[in-house]
Amino acid sequence: MSLLQIAWRNFWHRSLSSILTTLSLALGVGLVVLVLSIYGVIHEAFTRNSYVGYNLVVGPKGSPLQLTLNSVFYLSQPIENLPYTEYMEFFSQEERAAMVKKFGGDEELAQRGGRYAPFIAGGFAIPLALGDYFGEFRVVGTTPQFFEKLRHGENLDQEFTFREGRALKEHSKEYGYFEAVVGARVAHDMNVGVGDTFNPTHGDPSGHGHDLGFTIVGVMDPTGTPNDRAAFVNLEGFYLMDGHAKPVESDDEETSTDETTNGAAVGDTTIDAELPATNPGEFKLLSIPQREVTSILVRNGNIMFAPGMQNAINEGIRAQAAAPVGEINKLMNLIVGPLMSAMLAITLITCFVAAVGVLVAIYNSMNDRRRDIAVMRALGARRETVTAIIVIESMIVAVIGGILGWILAHAAIAMASQRIEDQTGIQVGFLSTSGYELYILPVVICLALFAALLPAWSAYRTDVGTNLSA
């Protein structure tokens, strides 16, 4: 009979004690695996979603991390707003002139190209306007470029697709100002679909809604990004809601032109909210002085231009540019990482306590086994053989406990996978693992070796004559 078979019989000879000891070790291992998995999900949720095709986020001066959280993840509160003229700095003279002609504003804005336009060539700048809610979800005012330019997926090569309907379109006779697209989770939680309407609430999810409502024209497929948790509305419709026009000085009013998109006058400081939403052609677009953006998603045509443009923006007095990936790495390193390390330390202590339990269980059994050990020694077994049996028995507890703990933890993760996906967009399953888990079983075996030292030493010193005559 091999030493492993002898150790295995000893394990089952005290089955209740062995099973309870193994279970306590399994629970400790399971806690460690769960902590590592939670950290992996959080890390992937932040890092994978920290950009979907853009490399910089531009917003008002303040905290770059807060700018990233509210513009990329739709968390936290917006710092402030930027004048629309800051957004225009990303466009060429021809594009700026077209904006002035379309919306009305200072003619001098059309006389030059934007300061950052040379850095953008081949890229894009997409405005975001935040502040309203649809239920608990953020309403994001943006342009159709959001759906045309941005990509998602592991290789950033997947376009946004729609379960129902379509993306936002530029205003025309066919497409109105008050159209909206909702993310997959918004559609699920709010039980809405194409053709439904909603009235955004102004700054408070449970507050009074705006009088003007948006009609849902598209429901996005799940993307695993924060966009699943947002409702996107046409930026012009967002501006037309009451309270969204920036008050302008009288001088600015005078500079507004009478140009209009649909033949209506532009340049009034207030919006005639009494006009019916079903006739969007009668709405007056806000002039440039009345417009603000919360942030701008920027993609440089040549990524090598990004540092230069970021420095140029940050040297200004109004705006700042933040690299989302860098800010999220800081968040993980400074806040999330230490918290998870503390949790991991606690769970490792749990494993250590479980290992002490293994020591106590085997050591306590030594009193019952001294006569058996003495018989083995009398039959010719060497001291090293008896010691090895004790160590192997501890290894059996460690291996079974480690594997059982891993299985229990991943079973729990698999059962919670749908909720994790709903909350973070991260798909996890029973076999979703992190690289750190490879180290768990070796660590547990080392702990078991440590726990076996004292009982093994006791077995090694067992006196044959005394125990046979007892």
XYZ file of C-alpha atoms in Angstrom:
470
model
C 0.000 0.000 0.000
C 1.421 3.358 -0.974
C 1.868 6.270 1.419
C -0.883 8.183 -0.435
C -3.346 5.323 0.152
C -2.449 5.180 3.845
C -2.900 8.961 4.169
C -6.209 8.771 2.284
C -7.482 6.047 4.674
C -6.435 8.159 7.641
C -8.382 11.080 6.097
C -11.591 9.024 5.906
C -10.988 7.277 9.235
C -11.846 10.601 10.936
C -14.227 11.657 8.196
C -16.267 14.233 10.139
C -13.226 16.076 11.441
C -11.490 15.855 8.035
C -14.533 17.129 6.120
C -15.120 20.046 8.494
C -11.447 21.015 8.356
C -11.455 20.796 4.548
C -14.658 22.828 4.348
C -13.223 25.625 6.496
C -10.192 25.790 4.215
C -12.460 25.735 1.141
C -14.439 28.710 2.451
C -11.234 30.663 2.971
C -10.045 29.868 -0.551
C -13.479 30.749 -1.918
C -13.331 34.177 -0.272
C -9.925 34.856 -1.817
C -11.158 33.827 -5.270
C -14.247 36.009 -4.909
C -12.176 39.052 -3.923
C -9.841 38.516 -6.872
C -12.798 38.084 -9.218
C -14.519 41.233 -7.934
C -11.314 43.180 -8.417
C -10.993 41.765 -11.934
C -14.568 42.744 -12.822
C -14.141 46.274 -11.420
C -10.801 46.735 -13.153
C -12.130 45.536 -16.494
C -15.340 47.549 -16.169
C -13.375 50.758 -15.714
C -10.456 50.164 -18.045
C -12.385 48.595 -20.931
C -14.972 51.363 -20.846
C -12.570 54.250 -20.303
C -12.767 55.034 -24.002
C -14.762 53.911 -26.996
C -12.692 55.410 -29.750
C -11.710 58.806 -28.366
C -8.442 59.547 -26.618
C -9.201 62.797 -24.770
C -12.116 64.326 -22.925
C -12.271 68.114 -22.804
C -14.289 69.951 -20.160
C -14.205 72.874 -17.747
C -11.306 73.410 -15.376
C -11.491 71.233 -12.278
C -10.840 67.622 -11.421
C -9.760 65.526 -14.443
C -11.071 62.416 -12.676
C -14.495 63.981 -12.135
C -14.535 65.058 -15.771
C -13.774 61.479 -16.818
C -16.358 59.942 -14.490
C -19.230 62.172 -15.581
C -18.399 62.284 -19.298
C -17.282 58.687 -19.877
C -19.145 56.716 -17.211
C -22.053 59.129 -16.642
C -21.244 59.100 -12.928
C -20.720 62.011 -10.543
C -21.946 65.506 -11.345
C -20.707 67.699 -14.204
C -18.158 70.291 -13.080
C -19.581 73.146 -15.116
C -20.277 73.917 -18.730
C -18.059 75.261 -21.483
C -19.134 77.987 -23.894
C -19.993 76.619 -27.321
C -17.134 78.697 -28.713
C -14.702 76.313 -26.957
C -16.243 73.471 -28.932
C -15.866 75.508 -32.114
C -12.096 75.706 -31.513
C -11.823 72.152 -32.839
C -13.107 73.062 -36.296
C -11.712 74.700 -39.407
C -12.666 78.179 -40.561
C -15.148 76.792 -43.096
C -16.883 74.666 -40.470
C -16.982 77.538 -37.982
C -18.429 79.846 -40.623
C -21.143 77.282 -41.311
C -21.976 77.138 -37.596
C -22.244 80.934 -37.373
C -24.458 80.979 -40.450
C -26.672 78.201 -39.111
C -27.076 79.277 -35.499
C -26.179 82.963 -35.466
C -23.432 84.608 -33.457
C -20.441 86.902 -33.597
C -19.247 87.151 -37.203
C -15.656 87.279 -35.982
C -15.994 83.605 -35.031
C -16.220 82.825 -38.722
C -13.080 84.759 -39.622
C -10.537 82.240 -38.344
C -9.956 78.552 -37.858
C -10.161 76.880 -34.452
C -6.999 76.832 -32.324
C -7.085 73.047 -31.999
C -8.294 72.249 -35.522
C -4.777 71.387 -36.800
C -4.492 68.731 -34.064
C -7.796 67.118 -35.047
C -7.334 66.579 -38.793
C -8.789 63.177 -39.588
C -10.304 62.772 -36.122
C -13.445 64.125 -34.504
C -14.829 66.239 -31.671
C -18.241 65.213 -30.346
C -20.105 67.451 -27.860
C -21.972 66.157 -24.808
C -24.589 68.075 -22.821
C -25.473 66.566 -19.439
C -27.702 67.503 -16.539
C -31.048 65.779 -17.130
C -32.327 62.339 -16.196
C -34.708 59.722 -17.504
C -35.608 57.898 -14.310
C -32.264 57.109 -12.703
C -30.428 57.217 -16.023
C -28.516 60.113 -17.496
C -29.864 61.975 -20.499
C -27.026 62.848 -22.863
C -27.485 65.531 -25.490
C -25.205 64.835 -28.452
C -24.976 64.781 -32.218
C -25.435 61.877 -34.684
C -21.630 61.700 -34.896
C -21.706 59.906 -31.547
C -23.129 56.824 -33.266
C -21.224 57.259 -36.514
C -17.706 57.771 -35.144
C -17.479 55.867 -31.869
C -16.737 52.179 -31.673
C -16.703 49.607 -28.883
C -15.513 46.075 -28.277
C -12.189 44.601 -27.314
C -10.515 45.883 -30.483
C -12.650 49.016 -30.837
C -13.947 47.771 -34.146
C -17.650 47.263 -33.435
C -20.195 49.859 -34.452
C -23.229 50.550 -32.318
C -26.083 48.336 -33.442
C -29.760 48.561 -32.637
C -32.212 46.046 -31.312
C -34.981 48.281 -32.597
C -35.063 51.388 -34.722
C -32.077 53.513 -35.693
C -29.531 56.073 -34.534
C -30.089 59.804 -34.186
C -30.115 61.757 -37.435
C -29.467 65.371 -38.361
C -32.639 67.416 -38.344
C -34.600 67.438 -41.577
C -38.209 67.293 -42.660
C -38.109 63.574 -41.883
C -36.111 63.631 -38.645
C -37.102 65.993 -35.839
C -35.229 67.659 -32.998
C -36.944 65.624 -30.312
C -35.676 62.147 -31.076
C -33.935 59.872 -28.597
C -31.971 56.630 -28.535
C -31.814 54.589 -25.328
C -29.252 52.076 -24.128
C -30.141 48.414 -23.600
C -30.378 48.639 -19.827
C -32.447 51.837 -19.973
C -34.926 50.143 -22.291
C -35.092 47.088 -20.007
C -35.410 48.884 -16.672
C -37.737 51.640 -17.902
C -39.740 49.210 -20.068
C -39.690 51.456 -23.128
C -39.209 50.878 -26.839
C -39.364 52.587 -30.185
C -42.314 54.959 -30.371
C -42.482 55.651 -26.638
C -41.858 59.148 -25.339
C -40.295 60.465 -22.147
C -39.854 63.842 -20.532
C -36.398 64.351 -19.017
C -36.272 65.673 -15.487
C -34.105 68.651 -14.797
C -31.196 67.609 -12.597
C -33.210 65.379 -10.270
C -34.241 61.814 -11.277
C -37.476 62.149 -9.323
C -38.099 65.825 -10.049
C -40.532 67.596 -12.373
C -40.057 66.730 -16.028
C -39.578 69.174 -18.860
C -42.659 70.065 -20.842
C -41.024 68.985 -24.083
C -40.783 65.237 -24.558
C -38.536 63.037 -26.696
C -39.700 60.183 -28.891
C -37.550 57.041 -28.805
C -36.432 56.131 -32.327
C -33.832 53.494 -31.428
C -32.948 50.933 -28.753
C -29.288 49.939 -28.744
C -27.990 46.409 -28.478
C -25.989 45.732 -25.282
C -22.432 47.037 -25.626
C -20.932 46.329 -22.211
C -20.145 50.053 -21.919
C -21.679 52.864 -19.843
C -23.718 53.750 -22.940
C -26.074 50.905 -21.991
C -27.085 53.089 -19.043
C -27.786 56.336 -20.907
C -30.544 57.942 -22.975
C -29.206 59.953 -25.900
C -31.167 62.874 -27.267
C -30.604 65.230 -30.167
C -28.389 68.091 -28.966
C -30.642 70.691 -30.599
C -33.666 69.241 -28.819
C -31.706 69.288 -25.564
C -31.018 73.000 -26.062
C -34.672 73.718 -26.787
C -35.872 72.456 -23.401
C -36.759 75.132 -20.915
C -33.860 76.342 -18.777
C -31.199 75.050 -21.151
C -30.495 78.363 -22.909
C -27.595 80.272 -21.422
C -28.637 83.850 -20.551
C -26.786 86.312 -22.779
C -25.873 89.945 -22.341
C -27.639 92.513 -24.483
C -24.480 93.049 -26.544
C -24.488 89.387 -27.420
C -28.119 89.569 -28.397
C -27.367 92.331 -30.837
C -24.661 90.294 -32.472
C -27.018 87.426 -33.132
C -28.046 87.214 -36.717
C -31.408 86.543 -38.224
C -30.239 83.455 -40.026
C -32.370 80.397 -39.486
C -32.485 76.804 -40.414
C -36.122 76.704 -41.335
C -36.881 80.266 -42.155
C -37.607 81.162 -38.519
C -35.742 83.980 -36.812
C -32.779 83.024 -34.644
C -31.228 85.120 -31.920
C -34.007 85.505 -29.386
C -32.856 84.900 -25.851
C -35.904 82.828 -24.934
C -37.598 79.875 -26.551
C -41.259 79.859 -27.327
C -42.030 76.688 -25.379
C -45.710 76.973 -26.164
C -45.160 75.877 -29.726
C -46.185 72.262 -30.198
C -43.408 69.666 -30.119
C -45.057 67.914 -33.040
C -44.069 70.773 -35.290
C -40.336 71.106 -34.695
C -39.840 73.303 -37.730
C -41.273 76.194 -35.758
C -38.739 75.980 -32.956
C -36.014 78.592 -32.909
C -32.513 77.238 -32.574
C -30.339 78.754 -29.906
C -27.704 81.181 -31.075
C -24.054 80.429 -30.355
C -23.863 82.727 -27.270
C -26.798 80.800 -25.762
C -25.148 77.404 -26.226
C -22.987 75.448 -23.798
C -21.504 71.977 -23.787
C -20.634 69.898 -20.734
C -17.699 68.136 -22.344
C -16.202 67.170 -25.696
C -15.007 63.703 -26.764
C -11.922 64.161 -28.918
C -10.094 61.800 -31.228
C -6.912 63.043 -32.870
C -6.404 62.026 -36.483
C -2.786 61.393 -35.594
C -2.471 60.153 -32.031
C 0.982 61.737 -31.834
C -0.730 65.152 -31.746
C -2.653 64.296 -28.575
C -0.012 65.385 -25.990
C 0.562 68.705 -27.753
C -3.149 69.460 -27.937
C -3.681 68.376 -24.330
C -0.959 70.766 -23.175
C -2.358 73.606 -25.294
C -5.857 73.127 -23.836
C -4.636 72.833 -20.256
C -2.641 76.051 -20.578
C -5.881 77.911 -21.304
C -8.038 79.471 -18.573
C -11.380 77.779 -19.303
C -10.882 74.193 -20.410
C -8.897 71.135 -19.458
C -8.183 67.954 -21.364
C -7.984 64.591 -19.629
C -6.900 61.204 -20.956
C -9.596 58.802 -19.645
C -7.296 55.775 -19.570
C -4.729 57.628 -17.447
C -7.358 58.941 -15.023
C -8.896 55.504 -14.561
C -5.464 53.987 -13.934
C -4.910 56.625 -11.236
C -8.297 55.764 -9.724
C -7.431 52.072 -9.688
C -3.962 52.640 -8.254
C -4.872 55.221 -5.635
C -8.309 54.139 -4.405
C -9.657 50.851 -5.729
C -6.319 49.018 -5.641
C -5.553 49.682 -1.942
C -9.133 48.798 -0.951
C -8.952 45.519 -2.781
C -5.517 44.834 -1.302
C -6.986 45.314 2.179
C -9.830 42.917 1.385
C -7.365 40.425 -0.050
C -5.217 40.642 3.093
C -8.277 39.932 5.236
C -9.219 36.891 3.184
C -5.631 35.608 3.252
C -5.769 35.857 7.040
C -8.928 33.757 6.815
C -6.960 31.152 4.865
C -4.198 31.267 7.480
C -6.744 30.682 10.231
C -8.120 27.745 8.236
C -4.592 26.358 7.953
C -4.229 26.614 11.720
C -7.465 24.618 11.897
C -5.803 21.914 9.789
C -2.884 21.898 12.222
C -5.136 21.616 15.247
C -7.256 18.857 13.684
C -4.264 16.689 12.724
C -2.387 17.377 15.935
C -5.388 16.473 18.075
C -5.682 13.209 16.192
C -2.112 12.331 17.075
C -3.065 11.124 20.565
C -5.424 8.586 18.988
C -2.848 7.565 16.421
C 0.240 7.105 18.580
C -0.408 3.382 19.015
C -1.033 2.989 15.251
C 2.201 4.825 14.535
C 4.057 2.648 17.051
C 2.707 -0.480 15.320
C 3.857 0.813 11.951
C 7.279 1.557 13.361
C 7.416 -1.950 14.925
C 6.567 -3.470 11.541
C 9.553 -1.698 9.998
C 8.289 1.706 8.964
C 10.961 4.382 9.229
C 10.449 7.681 11.059
C 10.578 9.522 7.699
C 7.784 7.295 6.351
C 5.459 8.104 9.248
C 6.275 11.805 8.927
C 5.567 11.710 5.196
C 2.133 10.172 5.807
C 1.195 13.071 8.104
C 2.415 15.630 5.532
C 0.536 13.886 2.682
C -2.627 13.847 4.777
C -2.301 17.622 5.210
C -1.717 17.953 1.449
C -4.933 16.037 0.771
C -6.863 18.523 2.901
C -5.157 21.433 1.107
C -5.775 20.173 -2.432
C -9.400 19.192 -1.820
C -10.068 22.421 0.095
C -8.397 24.557 -2.588
C -10.268 22.972 -5.489
C -13.580 22.945 -3.607
C -13.143 26.631 -2.663
C -12.411 27.569 -6.293
C -15.488 25.672 -7.465
C -17.737 27.270 -4.823
C -16.483 30.780 -5.660
C -16.930 30.372 -9.400
C -20.342 28.803 -8.919
C -21.335 31.927 -6.968
C -19.918 34.124 -9.756
C -21.819 32.144 -12.391
C -25.068 32.507 -10.441
C -24.546 36.291 -10.179
C -23.300 36.649 -13.767
C -26.519 38.152 -15.127
C -26.641 40.782 -12.401
C -22.947 41.581 -12.904
C -23.554 42.010 -16.629
C -26.564 44.242 -16.004
C -24.615 46.449 -13.614
C -21.242 46.602 -15.355
C -21.688 45.224 -18.847
C -18.981 42.662 -18.122
C -19.835 39.110 -19.110
C -18.523 36.553 -16.629
C -19.064 32.834 -16.389
C -18.023 29.795 -14.383
C -14.659 29.615 -16.159
C -13.893 33.350 -15.999
C -10.622 33.539 -14.108
C -7.949 36.049 -13.246
C -4.232 35.404 -13.532
C -3.823 35.762 -9.770
C -5.890 32.624 -9.161
C -2.998 30.531 -10.461
C -1.114 31.364 -7.280
C -3.864 30.348 -4.867
C -3.384 26.583 -4.843
C 0.432 26.799 -4.378
C -0.103 29.240 -1.506
C -2.677 26.928 0.104
C -0.315 23.946 -0.232
C 2.462 25.974 1.416
C 0.090 26.833 4.265
C -0.805 23.158 4.600
C 2.885 22.233 4.749
C 3.316 24.797 7.488
C 0.313 23.344 9.324
C 1.700 19.798 9.027
C 5.077 20.601 10.571
C 4.106 20.274 14.219
C 2.012 17.046 13.896
C 4.710 15.566 11.658
C 7.378 16.380 14.219
C 5.226 14.800 16.899
C 4.831 11.647 14.786
C 8.552 11.605 14.094
C 9.318 11.584 17.832
C 6.749 8.919 18.734
C 8.380 6.326 21.004
C 7.586 2.758 19.910
C 8.092 0.957 23.213
C 6.122 3.370 25.372
C 3.120 3.454 23.076
C 2.994 -0.299 22.464
C 3.061 -1.026 26.193
C 0.421 1.634 26.997
